[in-house]
JSON list of C-alpha atoms in Angstrom, two decimals:
[
{"chain": "A", "resi": 1, "resn": "GLN", "atom": "CA", "xyz": [-73.22, 17.07, -35.31]},
{"chain": "A", "resi": 2, "resn": "VAL", "atom": "CA", "xyz": [-76.57, 16.85, -33.48]},
{"chain": "A", "resi": 3, "resn": "GLU", "atom": "CA", "xyz": [-77.44, 19.67, -31.09]},
{"chain": "A", "resi": 4, "resn": "GLY", "atom": "CA", "xyz": [-76.32, 18.76, -27.60]},
{"chain": "A", "resi": 5, "resn": "ARG", "atom": "CA", "xyz": [-73.96, 16.07, -28.95]},
{"chain": "A", "resi": 6, "resn": "TRP", "atom": "CA", "xyz": [-70.39, 16.19, -30.23]},
{"chain": "A", "resi": 7, "resn": "SER", "atom": "CA", "xyz": [-67.42, 13.91, -30.87]},
{"chain": "A", "resi": 8, "resn": "ASP", "atom": "CA", "xyz": [-63.73, 14.42, -30.15]},
{"chain": "A", "resi": 9, "resn": "TYR", "atom": "CA", "xyz": [-60.79, 13.48, -32.35]},
{"chain": "A", "resi": 10, "resn": "ASP", "atom": "CA", "xyz": [-60.60, 10.00, -30.80]},
{"chain": "A", "resi": 11, "resn": "GLY", "atom": "CA", "xyz": [-64.17, 9.27, -31.87]},
{"chain": "A", "resi": 12, "resn": "SER", "atom": "CA", "xyz": [-65.71, 9.45, -28.38]},
{"chain": "A", "resi": 13, "resn": "ASN", "atom": "CA", "xyz": [-69.31, 10.78, -28.34]},
{"chain": "A", "resi": 14, "resn": "TYR", "atom": "CA", "xyz": [-70.48, 13.31, -25.77]},
{"chain": "A", "resi": 15, "resn": "GLN", "atom": "CA", "xyz": [-73.98, 14.52, -24.88]},
{"chain": "A", "resi": 16, "resn": "CYS", "atom": "CA", "xyz": [-75.12, 17.45, -22.79]},
{"chain": "A", "resi": 17, "resn": "PRO", "atom": "CA", "xyz": [-77.74, 16.46, -20.17]},
{"chain": "A", "resi": 18, "resn": "PRO", "atom": "CA", "xyz": [-81.09, 18.36, -20.05]},
{"chain": "A", "resi": 19, "resn": "ASP", "atom": "CA", "xyz": [-79.98, 20.71, -17.28]},
{"chain": "A", "resi": 20, "resn": "CYS", "atom": "CA", "xyz": [-76.63, 21.38, -18.90]},
{"chain": "A", "resi": 21, "resn": "PRO", "atom": "CA", "xyz": [-76.35, 25.02, -19.94]},
{"chain": "A", "resi": 22, "resn": "GLY", "atom": "CA", "xyz": [-74.38, 23.90, -22.92]},
{"chain": "A", "resi": 23, "resn": "GLY", "atom": "CA", "xyz": [-70.90, 24.26, -21.50]},
{"chain": "A", "resi": 24, "resn": "ALA", "atom": "CA", "xyz": [-68.44, 21.57, -22.54]},
{"chain": "A", "resi": 25, "resn": "SER", "atom": "CA", "xyz": [-67.14, 21.32, -19.00]},
{"chain": "A", "resi": 26, "resn": "GLU", "atom": "CA", "xyz": [-70.49, 19.88, -17.86]},
{"chain": "A", "resi": 27, "resn": "ALA", "atom": "CA", "xyz": [-70.71, 17.34, -20.65]},
{"chain": "A", "resi": 28, "resn": "SER", "atom": "CA", "xyz": [-70.64, 13.58, -20.20]},
{"chain": "A", "resi": 29, "resn": "SER", "atom": "CA", "xyz": [-68.98, 10.98, -22.39]},
{"chain": "A", "resi": 30, "resn": "SER", "atom": "CA", "xyz": [-70.95, 8.23, -24.05]},
{"chain": "A", "resi": 31, "resn": "SER", "atom": "CA", "xyz": [-69.74, 5.95, -21.23]},
{"chain": "A", "resi": 32, "resn": "GLY", "atom": "CA", "xyz": [-71.51, 8.07, -18.66]},
{"chain": "A", "resi": 33, "resn": "TYR", "atom": "CA", "xyz": [-68.32, 9.51, -17.01]},
{"chain": "A", "resi": 34, "resn": "PRO", "atom": "CA", "xyz": [-67.83, 13.28, -16.79]},
{"chain": "A", "resi": 35, "resn": "SER", "atom": "CA", "xyz": [-65.31, 14.50, -19.36]},
{"chain": "A", "resi": 36, "resn": "ALA", "atom": "CA", "xyz": [-62.72, 15.63, -16.77]},
{"chain": "A", "resi": 37, "resn": "ALA", "atom": "CA", "xyz": [-62.80, 12.28, -15.00]},
{"chain": "A", "resi": 38, "resn": "TYR", "atom": "CA", "xyz": [-62.55, 10.44, -18.29]},
{"chain": "A", "resi": 39, "resn": "ASP", "atom": "CA", "xyz": [-59.46, 12.43, -19.25]},
{"chain": "A", "resi": 40, "resn": "GLY", "atom": "CA", "xyz": [-57.91, 11.73, -15.82]},
{"chain": "A", "resi": 41, "resn": "TYR", "atom": "CA", "xyz": [-58.44, 8.00, -16.12]},
{"chain": "A", "resi": 42, "resn": "SER", "atom": "CA", "xyz": [-56.98, 8.10, -19.61]},
{"chain": "A", "resi": 43, "resn": "ARG", "atom": "CA", "xyz": [-53.82, 9.85, -18.40]},
{"chain": "A", "resi": 44, "resn": "LEU", "atom": "CA", "xyz": [-53.51, 7.44, -15.47]},
{"chain": "A", "resi": 45, "resn": "GLY", "atom": "CA", "xyz": [-53.74, 4.49, -17.84]},
{"chain": "A", "resi": 46, "resn": "GLU", "atom": "CA", "xyz": [-51.01, 5.94, -20.01]},
{"chain": "A", "resi": 47, "resn": "ALA", "atom": "CA", "xyz": [-48.76, 6.50, -16.97]},
{"chain": "A", "resi": 48, "resn": "VAL", "atom": "CA", "xyz": [-49.29, 2.94, -15.74]},
{"chain": "A", "resi": 49, "resn": "GLY", "atom": "CA", "xyz": [-48.51, 1.61, -19.19]},
{"chain": "A", "resi": 50, "resn": "GLN", "atom": "CA", "xyz": [-45.29, 3.61, -19.40]},
{"chain": "A", "resi": 51, "resn": "ALA", "atom": "CA", "xyz": [-44.21, 2.51, -15.91]},
{"chain": "A", "resi": 52, "resn": "PHE", "atom": "CA", "xyz": [-44.87, -1.13, -16.78]},
{"chain": "A", "resi": 53, "resn": "SER", "atom": "CA", "xyz": [-42.91, -0.79, -20.02]},
{"chain": "A", "resi": 54, "resn": "GLN", "atom": "CA", "xyz": [-39.99, 0.79, -18.16]},
{"chain": "A", "resi": 55, "resn": "ALA", "atom": "CA", "xyz": [-40.10, -1.98, -15.55]},
{"chain": "A", "resi": 56, "resn": "ILE", "atom": "CA", "xyz": [-39.87, -4.59, -18.30]},
{"chain": "A", "resi": 57, "resn": "THR", "atom": "CA", "xyz": [-36.91, -2.75, -19.82]},
{"chain": "A", "resi": 58, "resn": "ASN", "atom": "CA", "xyz": [-35.14, -2.53, -16.46]},
{"chain": "A", "resi": 59, "resn": "TRP", "atom": "CA", "xyz": [-35.77, -6.21, -15.77]},
{"chain": "A", "resi": 60, "resn": "ALA", "atom": "CA", "xyz": [-34.30, -7.19, -19.14]},
{"chain": "A", "resi": 61, "resn": "ALA", "atom": "CA", "xyz": [-31.24, -5.04, -18.49]},
{"chain": "A", "resi": 62, "resn": "ALA", "atom": "CA", "xyz": [-30.79, -6.57, -15.04]},
{"chain": "A", "resi": 63, "resn": "GLN", "atom": "CA", "xyz": [-31.03, -10.07, -16.48]},
{"chain": "A", "resi": 64, "resn": "ALA", "atom": "CA", "xyz": [-28.40, -9.24, -19.10]},
{"chain": "A", "resi": 65, "resn": "GLN", "atom": "CA", "xyz": [-26.12, -7.78, -16.41]},
{"chain": "A", "resi": 66, "resn": "TYR", "atom": "CA", "xyz": [-26.53, -10.85, -14.24]},
{"chain": "A", "resi": 67, "resn": "ALA", "atom": "CA", "xyz": [-25.79, -13.16, -17.17]},
{"chain": "A", "resi": 68, "resn": "GLN", "atom": "CA", "xyz": [-22.59, -11.26, -17.96]},
{"chain": "A", "resi": 69, "resn": "GLY", "atom": "CA", "xyz": [-21.42, -11.32, -14.37]},
{"chain": "A", "resi": 70, "resn": "TYR", "atom": "CA", "xyz": [-22.27, -15.00, -14.00]},
{"chain": "A", "resi": 71, "resn": "SER", "atom": "CA", "xyz": [-20.26, -15.78, -17.15]},
{"chain": "A", "resi": 72, "resn": "PHE", "atom": "CA", "xyz": [-17.14, -14.07, -15.78]},
{"chain": "A", "resi": 73, "resn": "SER", "atom": "CA", "xyz": [-17.63, -15.82, -12.43]},
{"chain": "A", "resi": 74, "resn": "ASN", "atom": "CA", "xyz": [-17.84, -19.23, -14.13]},
{"chain": "A", "resi": 75, "resn": "GLN", "atom": "CA", "xyz": [-14.65, -18.57, -16.06]},
{"chain": "A", "resi": 76, "resn": "GLY", "atom": "CA", "xyz": [-12.96, -17.52, -12.83]},
{"chain": "A", "resi": 77, "resn": "ASP", "atom": "CA", "xyz": [-14.00, -20.82, -11.21]},
{"chain": "A", "resi": 78, "resn": "GLN", "atom": "CA", "xyz": [-12.37, -22.74, -14.04]},
{"chain": "A", "resi": 79, "resn": "TRP", "atom": "CA", "xyz": [-9.06, -20.89, -13.74]},
{"chain": "A", "resi": 80, "resn": "LEU", "atom": "CA", "xyz": [-9.14, -21.24, -9.97]},
{"chain": "A", "resi": 81, "resn": "SER", "atom": "CA", "xyz": [-9.50, -25.01, -10.26]},
{"chain": "A", "resi": 82, "resn": "ARG", "atom": "CA", "xyz": [-6.45, -25.06, -12.58]},
{"chain": "A", "resi": 83, "resn": "GLY", "atom": "CA", "xyz": [-4.34, -23.15, -10.08]},
{"chain": "A", "resi": 84, "resn": "ASN", "atom": "CA", "xyz": [-4.08, -19.99, -12.18]},
{"chain": "A", "resi": 85, "resn": "TYR", "atom": "CA", "xyz": [-4.98, -17.63, -9.36]},
{"chain": "A", "resi": 86, "resn": "GLU", "atom": "CA", "xyz": [-4.04, -14.39, -11.12]},
{"chain": "A", "resi": 87, "resn": "GLN", "atom": "CA", "xyz": [-6.37, -15.12, -14.04]},
{"chain": "A", "resi": 88, "resn": "ALA", "atom": "CA", "xyz": [-9.14, -16.18, -11.66]},
{"chain": "A", "resi": 89, "resn": "ILE", "atom": "CA", "xyz": [-8.76, -12.93, -9.70]},
{"chain": "A", "resi": 90, "resn": "ALA", "atom": "CA", "xyz": [-8.97, -10.83, -12.89]},
{"chain": "A", "resi": 91, "resn": "LEU", "atom": "CA", "xyz": [-12.19, -12.58, -13.94]},
{"chain": "A", "resi": 92, "resn": "TYR", "atom": "CA", "xyz": [-13.79, -12.33, -10.50]},
{"chain": "A", "resi": 93, "resn": "GLU", "atom": "CA", "xyz": [-13.02, -8.61, -10.45]},
{"chain": "A", "resi": 94, "resn": "GLN", "atom": "CA", "xyz": [-14.74, -8.25, -13.84]},
{"chain": "A", "resi": 95, "resn": "ALA", "atom": "CA", "xyz": [-17.72, -10.19, -12.56]},
{"chain": "A", "resi": 96, "resn": "LEU", "atom": "CA", "xyz": [-18.00, -7.86, -9.55]},
{"chain": "A", "resi": 97, "resn": "GLN", "atom": "CA", "xyz": [-18.46, -4.92, -11.91]},
{"chain": "A", "resi": 98, "resn": "PHE", "atom": "CA", "xyz": [-21.76, -6.49, -12.96]},
{"chain": "A", "resi": 99, "resn": "LEU", "atom": "CA", "xyz": [-22.66, -8.02, -9.58]},
{"chain": "A", "resi": 100, "resn": "PRO", "atom": "CA", "xyz": [-21.23, -5.59, -6.99]},
{"chain": "A", "resi": 101, "resn": "ASN", "atom": "CA", "xyz": [-23.42, -6.86, -4.14]},
{"chain": "A", "resi": 102, "resn": "ASP", "atom": "CA", "xyz": [-22.85, -10.58, -4.65]},
{"chain": "A", "resi": 103, "resn": "SER", "atom": "CA", "xyz": [-21.32, -11.81, -1.38]},
{"chain": "A", "resi": 104, "resn": "LEU", "atom": "CA", "xyz": [-20.62, -15.28, -2.78]},
{"chain": "A", "resi": 105, "resn": "LEU", "atom": "CA", "xyz": [-18.62, -13.78, -5.63]},
{"chain": "A", "resi": 106, "resn": "LEU", "atom": "CA", "xyz": [-16.65, -11.62, -3.20]},
{"chain": "A", "resi": 107, "resn": "ASN", "atom": "CA", "xyz": [-15.81, -14.73, -1.16]},
{"chain": "A", "resi": 108, "resn": "LYS", "atom": "CA", "xyz": [-14.50, -16.42, -4.30]},
{"chain": "A", "resi": 109, "resn": "LEU", "atom": "CA", "xyz": [-12.32, -13.42, -5.07]},
{"chain": "A", "resi": 110, "resn": "ASN", "atom": "CA", "xyz": [-10.87, -13.34, -1.55]},
{"chain": "A", "resi": 111, "resn": "ARG", "atom": "CA", "xyz": [-10.21, -17.08, -1.64]},
{"chain": "A", "resi": 112, "resn": "ALA", "atom": "CA", "xyz": [-8.31, -16.71, -4.93]},
{"chain": "A", "resi": 113, "resn": "ARG", "atom": "CA", "xyz": [-6.28, -13.82, -3.50]},
{"chain": "A", "resi": 114, "resn": "ALA", "atom": "CA", "xyz": [-5.44, -15.87, -0.40]},
{"chain": "A", "resi": 115, "resn": "ARG", "atom": "CA", "xyz": [-4.24, -18.81, -2.51]},
{"chain": "A", "resi": 116, "resn": "LEU", "atom": "CA", "xyz": [-2.10, -16.54, -4.67]},
{"chain": "A", "resi": 117, "resn": "TRP", "atom": "CA", "xyz": [-0.33, -15.04, -1.64]},
{"chain": "A", "resi": 118, "resn": "ASN", "atom": "CA", "xyz": [0.06, -18.47, -0.08]},
{"chain": "A", "resi": 119, "resn": "GLU", "atom": "CA", "xyz": [1.77, -19.72, -3.25]},
{"chain": "A", "resi": 120, "resn": "LYS", "atom": "CA", "xyz": [4.17, -16.77, -3.10]},
{"chain": "A", "resi": 121, "resn": "GLY", "atom": "CA", "xyz": [4.85, -17.60, 0.55]},
{"chain": "A", "resi": 122, "resn": "LEU", "atom": "CA", "xyz": [5.59, -21.23, -0.28]},
{"chain": "A", "resi": 123, "resn": "GLU", "atom": "CA", "xyz": [8.05, -20.17, -2.98]},
{"chain": "A", "resi": 124, "resn": "TYR", "atom": "CA", "xyz": [9.92, -17.92, -0.54]},
{"chain": "A", "resi": 125, "resn": "HIS", "atom": "CA", "xyz": [9.75, -20.76, 2.01]},
{"chain": "A", "resi": 126, "resn": "ARG", "atom": "CA", "xyz": [11.52, -23.13, -0.41]},
{"chain": "A", "resi": 127, "resn": "GLN", "atom": "CA", "xyz": [14.22, -20.50, -0.95]},
{"chain": "A", "resi": 128, "resn": "GLY", "atom": "CA", "xyz": [14.74, -20.09, 2.80]},
{"chain": "A", "resi": 129, "resn": "ASP", "atom": "CA", "xyz": [13.64, -16.45, 2.64]},
{"chain": "A", "resi": 130, "resn": "TRP", "atom": "CA", "xyz": [11.69, -16.52, 5.88]},
{"chain": "A", "resi": 131, "resn": "ALA", "atom": "CA", "xyz": [11.00, -12.78, 6.14]},
{"chain": "A", "resi": 132, "resn": "ASN", "atom": "CA", "xyz": [9.30, -12.61, 2.73]},
{"chain": "A", "resi": 133, "resn": "ALA", "atom": "CA", "xyz": [7.58, -15.95, 3.30]},
{"chain": "A", "resi": 134, "resn": "LEU", "atom": "CA", "xyz": [6.03, -14.65, 6.51]},
{"chain": "A", "resi": 135, "resn": "SER", "atom": "CA", "xyz": [4.99, -11.41, 4.82]},
{"chain": "A", "resi": 136, "resn": "ALA", "atom": "CA", "xyz": [3.22, -13.34, 2.03]},
{"chain": "A", "resi": 137, "resn": "TYR", "atom": "CA", "xyz": [1.51, -15.77, 4.43]},
{"chain": "A", "resi": 138, "resn": "ARG", "atom": "CA", "xyz": [0.21, -12.91, 6.55]},
{"chain": "A", "resi": 139, "resn": "GLN", "atom": "CA", "xyz": [-1.11, -11.12, 3.48]},
{"chain": "A", "resi": 140, "resn": "ALA", "atom": "CA", "xyz": [-2.94, -14.31, 2.50]},
{"chain": "A", "resi": 141, "resn": "LEU", "atom": "CA", "xyz": [-4.43, -14.49, 6.00]},
{"chain": "A", "resi": 142, "resn": "VAL", "atom": "CA", "xyz": [-6.00, -11.06, 5.46]},
{"chain": "A", "resi": 143, "resn": "PHE", "atom": "CA", "xyz": [-8.15, -12.55, 2.68]},
{"chain": "A", "resi": 144, "resn": "ASP", "atom": "CA", "xyz": [-8.81, -15.86, 4.42]},
{"chain": "A", "resi": 145, "resn": "PRO", "atom": "CA", "xyz": [-8.56, -15.30, 8.18]},
{"chain": "A", "resi": 146, "resn": "ALA", "atom": "CA", "xyz": [-10.20, -18.65, 9.01]},
{"chain": "A", "resi": 147, "resn": "SER", "atom": "CA", "xyz": [-7.57, -20.72, 7.16]},
{"chain": "A", "resi": 148, "resn": "ARG", "atom": "CA", "xyz": [-5.84, -23.22, 9.47]},
{"chain": "A", "resi": 149, "resn": "SER", "atom": "CA", "xyz": [-3.28, -24.18, 6.82]},
{"chain": "A", "resi": 150, "resn": "LEU", "atom": "CA", "xyz": [-2.13, -20.56, 6.50]},
{"chain": "A", "resi": 151, "resn": "ARG", "atom": "CA", "xyz": [-1.64, -20.31, 10.24]},
{"chain": "A", "resi": 152, "resn": "GLN", "atom": "CA", "xyz": [0.37, -23.55, 10.18]},
{"chain": "A", "resi": 153, "resn": "ASN", "atom": "CA", "xyz": [2.58, -22.15, 7.41]},
{"chain": "A", "resi": 154, "resn": "ILE", "atom": "CA", "xyz": [3.15, -19.01, 9.46]},
{"chain": "A", "resi": 155, "resn": "ARG", "atom": "CA", "xyz": [4.17, -21.03, 12.53]},
{"chain": "A", "resi": 156, "resn": "LYS", "atom": "CA", "xyz": [6.57, -23.16, 10.47]},
{"chain": "A", "resi": 157, "resn": "ALA", "atom": "CA", "xyz": [8.20, -20.10, 8.90]},
{"chain": "A", "resi": 158, "resn": "GLU", "atom": "CA", "xyz": [8.48, -18.40, 12.28]},
{"chain": "A", "resi": 159, "resn": "ARG", "atom": "CA", "xyz": [10.27, -21.44, 13.75]},
{"chain": "A", "resi": 160, "resn": "LYS", "atom": "CA", "xyz": [12.63, -21.63, 10.78]},
{"chain": "A", "resi": 161, "resn": "GLN", "atom": "CA", "xyz": [13.36, -17.93, 11.03]},
{"chain": "A", "resi": 162, "resn": "MET", "atom": "CA", "xyz": [14.04, -18.20, 14.78]},
{"chain": "A", "resi": 163, "resn": "HIS", "atom": "CA", "xyz": [16.41, -21.16, 14.32]},
{"chain": "A", "resi": 164, "resn": "GLU", "atom": "CA", "xyz": [18.27, -19.38, 11.56]},
{"chain": "A", "resi": 165, "resn": "GLN", "atom": "CA", "xyz": [18.65, -16.27, 13.69]},
{"chain": "A", "resi": 166, "resn": "LEU", "atom": "CA", "xyz": [19.98, -18.38, 16.58]},
{"chain": "A", "resi": 167, "resn": "ARG", "atom": "CA", "xyz": [22.51, -20.10, 14.32]},
{"chain": "A", "resi": 168, "resn": "GLN", "atom": "CA", "xyz": [23.58, -16.76, 12.92]},
{"chain": "A", "resi": 169, "resn": "ARG", "atom": "CA", "xyz": [24.10, -15.32, 16.41]},
{"chain": "A", "resi": 170, "resn": "GLU", "atom": "CA", "xyz": [26.03, -18.44, 17.45]},
{"chain": "A", "resi": 171, "resn": "THR", "atom": "CA", "xyz": [28.23, -18.22, 14.37]},
{"chain": "A", "resi": 172, "resn": "GLU", "atom": "CA", "xyz": [28.92, -14.56, 14.98]},
{"chain": "A", "resi": 173, "resn": "ALA", "atom": "CA", "xyz": [29.74, -15.26, 18.63]},
{"chain": "A", "resi": 174, "resn": "MET", "atom": "CA", "xyz": [32.12, -18.09, 17.71]},
{"chain": "A", "resi": 175, "resn": "THR", "atom": "CA", "xyz": [33.82, -15.90, 15.12]},
{"chain": "A", "resi": 176, "resn": "ARG", "atom": "CA", "xyz": [34.34, -13.12, 17.65]},
{"chain": "A", "resi": 177, "resn": "ALA", "atom": "CA", "xyz": [35.67, -15.59, 20.22]},
{"chain": "A", "resi": 178, "resn": "ALA", "atom": "CA", "xyz": [38.08, -17.10, 17.70]},
{"chain": "A", "resi": 179, "resn": "ARG", "atom": "CA", "xyz": [39.40, -13.69, 16.77]},
{"chain": "A", "resi": 180, "resn": "GLU", "atom": "CA", "xyz": [39.93, -12.80, 20.40]},
{"chain": "A", "resi": 181, "resn": "ILE", "atom": "CA", "xyz": [41.79, -16.07, 21.02]},
{"chain": "A", "resi": 182, "resn": "MET", "atom": "CA", "xyz": [44.04, -15.54, 18.05]},
{"chain": "A", "resi": 183, "resn": "THR", "atom": "CA", "xyz": [44.70, -11.94, 19.05]},
{"chain": "A", "resi": 184, "resn": "ARG", "atom": "CA", "xyz": [45.76, -13.09, 22.52]},
{"chain": "A", "resi": 185, "resn": "ALA", "atom": "CA", "xyz": [47.86, -15.90, 21.09]},
{"chain": "A", "resi": 186, "resn": "GLU", "atom": "CA", "xyz": [49.62, -13.51, 18.77]},
{"chain": "A", "resi": 187, "resn": "LYS", "atom": "CA", "xyz": [50.35, -11.17, 21.64]},
{"chain": "A", "resi": 188, "resn": "SER", "atom": "CA", "xyz": [51.68, -14.03, 23.78]},
{"chain": "A", "resi": 189, "resn": "ALA", "atom": "CA", "xyz": [53.92, -15.13, 20.92]},
{"chain": "A", "resi": 190, "resn": "ASP", "atom": "CA", "xyz": [55.35, -11.66, 20.68]},
{"chain": "A", "resi": 191, "resn": "ASP", "atom": "CA", "xyz": [56.01, -11.58, 24.41]},
{"chain": "A", "resi": 192, "resn": "LEU", "atom": "CA", "xyz": [57.51, -15.06, 24.83]},
{"chain": "A", "resi": 193, "resn": "ALA", "atom": "CA", "xyz": [59.43, -15.86, 21.66]},
{"chain": "A", "resi": 194, "resn": "PRO", "atom": "CA", "xyz": [63.18, -15.01, 21.51]},
{"chain": "A", "resi": 195, "resn": "SER", "atom": "CA", "xyz": [64.17, -12.28, 19.09]},
{"chain": "A", "resi": 196, "resn": "GLY", "atom": "CA", "xyz": [64.50, -13.47, 15.49]},
{"chain": "A", "resi": 197, "resn": "THR", "atom": "CA", "xyz": [62.38, -16.59, 16.04]},
{"chain": "A", "resi": 198, "resn": "ASN", "atom": "CA", "xyz": [59.98, -17.70, 13.34]},
{"chain": "A", "resi": 199, "resn": "LEU", "atom": "CA", "xyz": [56.86, -18.72, 15.30]},
{"chain": "A", "resi": 200, "resn": "GLU", "atom": "CA", "xyz": [53.87, -20.49, 13.80]},
{"chain": "A", "resi": 201, "resn": "LEU", "atom": "CA", "xyz": [50.72, -21.10, 15.85]},
{"chain": "A", "resi": 202, "resn": "LYS", "atom": "CA", "xyz": [48.14, -23.57, 14.68]},
{"chain": "A", "resi": 203, "resn": "THR", "atom": "CA", "xyz": [44.57, -23.88, 15.81]},
{"chain": "A", "resi": 204, "resn": "PRO", "atom": "CA", "xyz": [41.65, -25.70, 14.14]},
{"chain": "A", "resi": 205, "resn": "GLY", "atom": "CA", "xyz": [40.82, -23.70, 11.05]},
{"chain": "A", "resi": 206, "resn": "LEU", "atom": "CA", "xyz": [43.22, -20.82, 11.92]},
{"chain": "A", "resi": 207, "resn": "ARG", "atom": "CA", "xyz": [46.97, -20.29, 11.56]},
{"chain": "A", "resi": 208, "resn": "ILE", "atom": "CA", "xyz": [49.32, -17.53, 12.63]},
{"chain": "A", "resi": 209, "resn": "LYS", "atom": "CA", "xyz": [52.83, -17.31, 11.29]},
{"chain": "A", "resi": 210, "resn": "LYS", "atom": "CA", "xyz": [54.90, -14.61, 12.92]},
{"chain": "A", "resi": 211, "resn": "ASP", "atom": "CA", "xyz": [58.47, -13.59, 12.32]},
{"chain": "A", "resi": 212, "resn": "ILE", "atom": "CA", "xyz": [59.81, -12.16, 15.57]},
{"chain": "A", "resi": 213, "resn": "PRO", "atom": "CA", "xyz": [62.42, -9.43, 14.93]}
]
């Protein structure tokens, strides 16, 4: 070591200027920068390097997450095109775990849910179960409120339900009327027939046979 010069562990050479009282804090590096400034720049460079490395790591992780979500979404598309709505929904939900802010993926999921509920509605429709058909159609409309076909299905089921209710009320009214008629006829037979007469009244679909004491 030469007087007024020294080296650190990294091999950097330092020299004390002529007016330096010999303190290390006043020394300059061989590059001409004060030691404190040199150390600051060195730490800044290390911090920038670490931040850049972390950014690369985060970017790679994001790419892997996107690839996984995209894979599930693609599989969901395939099942949707085959009409397997339950499987498509399950895959879209898995994809959303990796891509929670993907609006296009959410639209796909809602469309699959709407089709599933519409299929359930159509099955109830074929069975003549109008109440459950309407419930399923309306649930489908929650996921696809712009669907014209769903609204048409709802109107059809509502008309069928209304006609069935009217027929049921008419049938009940006719049954009550028939019972009243037969009750009156039976009473008239009791009042008019001689004692001991075997009286038989016939009406379409109904018959009363009465032995009068």
